[in-house]
Coordinates of N, CA, C and O in Angstrom, one line a residue:
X1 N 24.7 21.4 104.4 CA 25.4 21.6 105.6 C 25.9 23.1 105.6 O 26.4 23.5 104.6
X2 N 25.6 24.1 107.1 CA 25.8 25.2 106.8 C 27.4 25.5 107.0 O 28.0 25.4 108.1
X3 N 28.1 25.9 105.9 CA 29.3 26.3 106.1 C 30.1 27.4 108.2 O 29.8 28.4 108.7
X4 N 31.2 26.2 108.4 CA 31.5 26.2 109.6 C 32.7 27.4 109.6 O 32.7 28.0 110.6
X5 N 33.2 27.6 108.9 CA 34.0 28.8 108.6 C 34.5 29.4 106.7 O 34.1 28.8 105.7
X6 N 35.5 30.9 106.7 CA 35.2 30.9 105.2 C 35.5 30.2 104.5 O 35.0 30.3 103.4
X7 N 36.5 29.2 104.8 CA 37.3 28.6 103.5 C 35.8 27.6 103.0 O 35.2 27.5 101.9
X8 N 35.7 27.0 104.3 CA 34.4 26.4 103.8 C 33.1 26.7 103.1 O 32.5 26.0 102.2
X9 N 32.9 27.9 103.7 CA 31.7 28.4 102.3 C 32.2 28.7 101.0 O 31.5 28.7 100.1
X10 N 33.6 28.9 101.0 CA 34.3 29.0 99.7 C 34.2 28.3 98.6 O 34.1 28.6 97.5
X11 N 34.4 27.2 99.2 CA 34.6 25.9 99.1 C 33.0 25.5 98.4 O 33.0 25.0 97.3
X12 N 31.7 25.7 99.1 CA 30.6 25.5 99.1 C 30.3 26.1 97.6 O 30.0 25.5 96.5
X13 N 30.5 27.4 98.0 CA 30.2 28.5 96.7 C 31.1 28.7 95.6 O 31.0 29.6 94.8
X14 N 31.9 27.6 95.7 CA 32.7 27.1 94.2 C 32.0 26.4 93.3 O 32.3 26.6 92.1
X15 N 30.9 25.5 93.7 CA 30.6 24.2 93.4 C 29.2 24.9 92.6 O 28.4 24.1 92.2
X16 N 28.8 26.4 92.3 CA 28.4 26.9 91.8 C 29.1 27.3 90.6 O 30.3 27.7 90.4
X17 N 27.6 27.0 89.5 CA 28.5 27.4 87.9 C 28.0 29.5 87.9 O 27.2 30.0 87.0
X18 N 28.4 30.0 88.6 CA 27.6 31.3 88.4 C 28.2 31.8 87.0 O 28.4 33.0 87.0
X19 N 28.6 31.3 85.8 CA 28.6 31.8 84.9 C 27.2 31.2 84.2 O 27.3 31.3 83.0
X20 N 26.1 30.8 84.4 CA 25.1 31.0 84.1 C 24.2 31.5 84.8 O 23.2 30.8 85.0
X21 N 24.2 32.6 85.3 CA 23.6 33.5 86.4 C 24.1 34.3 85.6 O 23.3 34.2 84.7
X22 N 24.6 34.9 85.2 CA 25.9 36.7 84.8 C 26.6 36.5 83.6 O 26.6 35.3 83.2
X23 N 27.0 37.0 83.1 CA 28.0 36.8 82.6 C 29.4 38.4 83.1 O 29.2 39.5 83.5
X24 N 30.7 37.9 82.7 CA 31.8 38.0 83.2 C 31.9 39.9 82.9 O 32.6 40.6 83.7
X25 N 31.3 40.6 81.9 CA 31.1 41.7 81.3 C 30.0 42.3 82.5 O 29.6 43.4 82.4
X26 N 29.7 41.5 83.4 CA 28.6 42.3 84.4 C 29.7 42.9 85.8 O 30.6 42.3 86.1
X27 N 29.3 43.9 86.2 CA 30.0 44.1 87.7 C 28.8 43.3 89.0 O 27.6 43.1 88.9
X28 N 29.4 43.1 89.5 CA 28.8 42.3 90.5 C 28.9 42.8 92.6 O 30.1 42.9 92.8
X29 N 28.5 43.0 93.3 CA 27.9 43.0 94.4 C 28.0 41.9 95.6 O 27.2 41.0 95.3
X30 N 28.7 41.5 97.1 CA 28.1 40.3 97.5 C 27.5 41.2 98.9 O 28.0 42.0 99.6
X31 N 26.5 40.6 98.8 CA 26.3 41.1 100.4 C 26.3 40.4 101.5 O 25.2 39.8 101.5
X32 N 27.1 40.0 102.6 CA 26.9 39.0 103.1 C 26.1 39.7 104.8 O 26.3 40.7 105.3
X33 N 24.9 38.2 105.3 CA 24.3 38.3 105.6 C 24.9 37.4 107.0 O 24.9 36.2 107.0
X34 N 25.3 38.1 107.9 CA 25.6 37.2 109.6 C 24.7 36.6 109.8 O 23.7 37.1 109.3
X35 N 24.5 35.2 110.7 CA 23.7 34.9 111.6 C 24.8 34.4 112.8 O 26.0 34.1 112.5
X36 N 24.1 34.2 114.0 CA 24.3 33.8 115.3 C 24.4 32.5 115.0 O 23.4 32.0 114.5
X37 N 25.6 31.6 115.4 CA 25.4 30.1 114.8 C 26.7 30.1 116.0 O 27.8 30.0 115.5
X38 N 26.5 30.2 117.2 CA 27.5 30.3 118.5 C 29.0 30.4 117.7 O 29.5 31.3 116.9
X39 N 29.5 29.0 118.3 CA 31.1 29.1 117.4 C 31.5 28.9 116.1 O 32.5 28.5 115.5
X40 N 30.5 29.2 115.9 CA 30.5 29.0 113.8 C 30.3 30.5 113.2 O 30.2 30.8 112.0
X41 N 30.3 31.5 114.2 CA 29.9 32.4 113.7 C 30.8 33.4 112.6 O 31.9 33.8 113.1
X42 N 30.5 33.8 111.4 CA 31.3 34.6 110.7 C 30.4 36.3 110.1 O 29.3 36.7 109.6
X43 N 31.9 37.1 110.6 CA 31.2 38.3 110.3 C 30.6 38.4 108.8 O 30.9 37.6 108.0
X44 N 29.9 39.2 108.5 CA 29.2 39.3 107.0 C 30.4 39.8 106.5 O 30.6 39.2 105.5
X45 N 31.6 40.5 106.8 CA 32.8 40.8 105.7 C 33.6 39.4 105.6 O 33.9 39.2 104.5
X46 N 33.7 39.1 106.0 CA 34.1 36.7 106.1 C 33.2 36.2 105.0 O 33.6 35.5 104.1
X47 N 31.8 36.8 105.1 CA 31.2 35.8 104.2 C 31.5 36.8 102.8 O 32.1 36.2 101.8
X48 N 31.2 37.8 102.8 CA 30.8 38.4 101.1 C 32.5 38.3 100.5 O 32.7 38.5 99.3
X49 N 33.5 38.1 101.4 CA 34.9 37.8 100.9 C 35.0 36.5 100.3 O 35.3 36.3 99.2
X50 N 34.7 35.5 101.3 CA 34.4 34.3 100.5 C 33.5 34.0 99.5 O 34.0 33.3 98.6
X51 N 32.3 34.4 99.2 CA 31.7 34.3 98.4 C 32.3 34.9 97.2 O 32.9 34.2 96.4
X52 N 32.3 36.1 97.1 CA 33.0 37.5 96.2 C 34.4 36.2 95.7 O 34.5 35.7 94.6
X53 N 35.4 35.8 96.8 CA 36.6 35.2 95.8 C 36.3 33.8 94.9 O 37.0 33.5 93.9
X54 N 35.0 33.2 95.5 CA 34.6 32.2 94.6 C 33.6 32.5 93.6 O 33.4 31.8 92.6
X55 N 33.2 33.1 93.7 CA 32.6 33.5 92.1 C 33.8 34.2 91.3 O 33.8 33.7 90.1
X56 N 34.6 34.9 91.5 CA 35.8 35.2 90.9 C 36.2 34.1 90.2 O 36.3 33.9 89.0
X57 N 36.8 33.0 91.7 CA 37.5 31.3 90.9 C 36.7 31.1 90.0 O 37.3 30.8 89.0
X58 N 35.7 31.1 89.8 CA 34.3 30.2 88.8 C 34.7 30.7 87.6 O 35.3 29.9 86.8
X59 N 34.6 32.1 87.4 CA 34.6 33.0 86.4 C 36.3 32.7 86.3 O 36.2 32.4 85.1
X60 N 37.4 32.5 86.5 CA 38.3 32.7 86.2 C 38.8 31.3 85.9 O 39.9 31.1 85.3
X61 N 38.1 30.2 86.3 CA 38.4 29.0 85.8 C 37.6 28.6 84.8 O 38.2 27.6 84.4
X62 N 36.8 28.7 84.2 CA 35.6 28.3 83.5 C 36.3 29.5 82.2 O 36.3 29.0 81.0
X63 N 36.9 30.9 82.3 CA 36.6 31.5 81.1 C 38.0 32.5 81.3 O 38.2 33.4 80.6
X64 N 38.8 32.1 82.4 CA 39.9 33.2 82.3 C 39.5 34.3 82.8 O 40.3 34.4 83.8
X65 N 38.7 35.3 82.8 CA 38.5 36.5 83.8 C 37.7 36.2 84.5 O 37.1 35.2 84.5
X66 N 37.6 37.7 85.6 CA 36.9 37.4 86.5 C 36.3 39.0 86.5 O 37.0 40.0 86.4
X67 N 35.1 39.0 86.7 CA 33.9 39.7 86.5 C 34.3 40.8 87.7 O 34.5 40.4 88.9
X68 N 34.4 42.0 87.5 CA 34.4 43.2 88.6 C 33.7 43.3 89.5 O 32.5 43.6 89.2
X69 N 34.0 43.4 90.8 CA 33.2 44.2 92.2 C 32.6 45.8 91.9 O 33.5 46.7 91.6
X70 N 31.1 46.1 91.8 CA 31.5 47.3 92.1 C 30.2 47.4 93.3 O 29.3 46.6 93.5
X71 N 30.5 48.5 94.1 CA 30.0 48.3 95.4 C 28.8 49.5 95.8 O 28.1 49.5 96.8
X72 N 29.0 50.6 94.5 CA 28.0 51.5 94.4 C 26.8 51.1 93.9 O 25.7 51.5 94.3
X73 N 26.9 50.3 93.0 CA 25.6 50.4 91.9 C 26.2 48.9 90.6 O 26.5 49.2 89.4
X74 N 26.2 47.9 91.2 CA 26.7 46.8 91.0 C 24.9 46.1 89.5 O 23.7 46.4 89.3
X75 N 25.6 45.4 89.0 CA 24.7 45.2 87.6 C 23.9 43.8 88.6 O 22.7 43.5 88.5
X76 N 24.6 43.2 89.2 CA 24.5 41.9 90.0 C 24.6 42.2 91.3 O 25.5 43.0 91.6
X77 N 23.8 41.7 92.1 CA 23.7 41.8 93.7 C 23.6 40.2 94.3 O 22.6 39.5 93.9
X78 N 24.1 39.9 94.7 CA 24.1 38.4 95.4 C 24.2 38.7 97.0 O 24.9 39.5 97.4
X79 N 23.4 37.6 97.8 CA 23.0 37.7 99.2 C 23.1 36.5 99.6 O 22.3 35.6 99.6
X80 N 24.6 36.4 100.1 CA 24.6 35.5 101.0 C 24.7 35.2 102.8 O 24.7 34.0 103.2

């Protein structure tokens, strides 16, 4: 089901273990990708926030930190 706003993709992209994708010593990247979906629509800064705060929860529930944004030259790039 495509997430209808951010909490909801949040919510979606929790349910991801991304501590086996990375680990927490990587800086990380989200890019978020708009589509046109009429009144469901969310800007790409909506999505790469939601995504970006739930990989943080993952990492910070699973191991206590939470892995760094960096937005120049990121170790990790994720496209949502």
């Amino acid at each position: 089901v495509a997430a209808a706003n951010p909490a909801m993709l949040r919510s979606q992209a929790q349910r991801i273990d991304w501590t086996k994708w990375f680990s927490a010593s990587r800086t990380f990247r989200i890019e978020g990708v708009a589509t046109d979906r009429g009144d469901q629509y969310m800007n790409s800064n909506e999505i790469s926030k939601a995504v970006r705060e739930a990989v943080q929860d993952v990492f910070n529930h699973k191991l206590q930190v939470k892995p760094q944004v960096e937005l120049k030259d990121p170790a990790v790039e994720i496209v949502a």
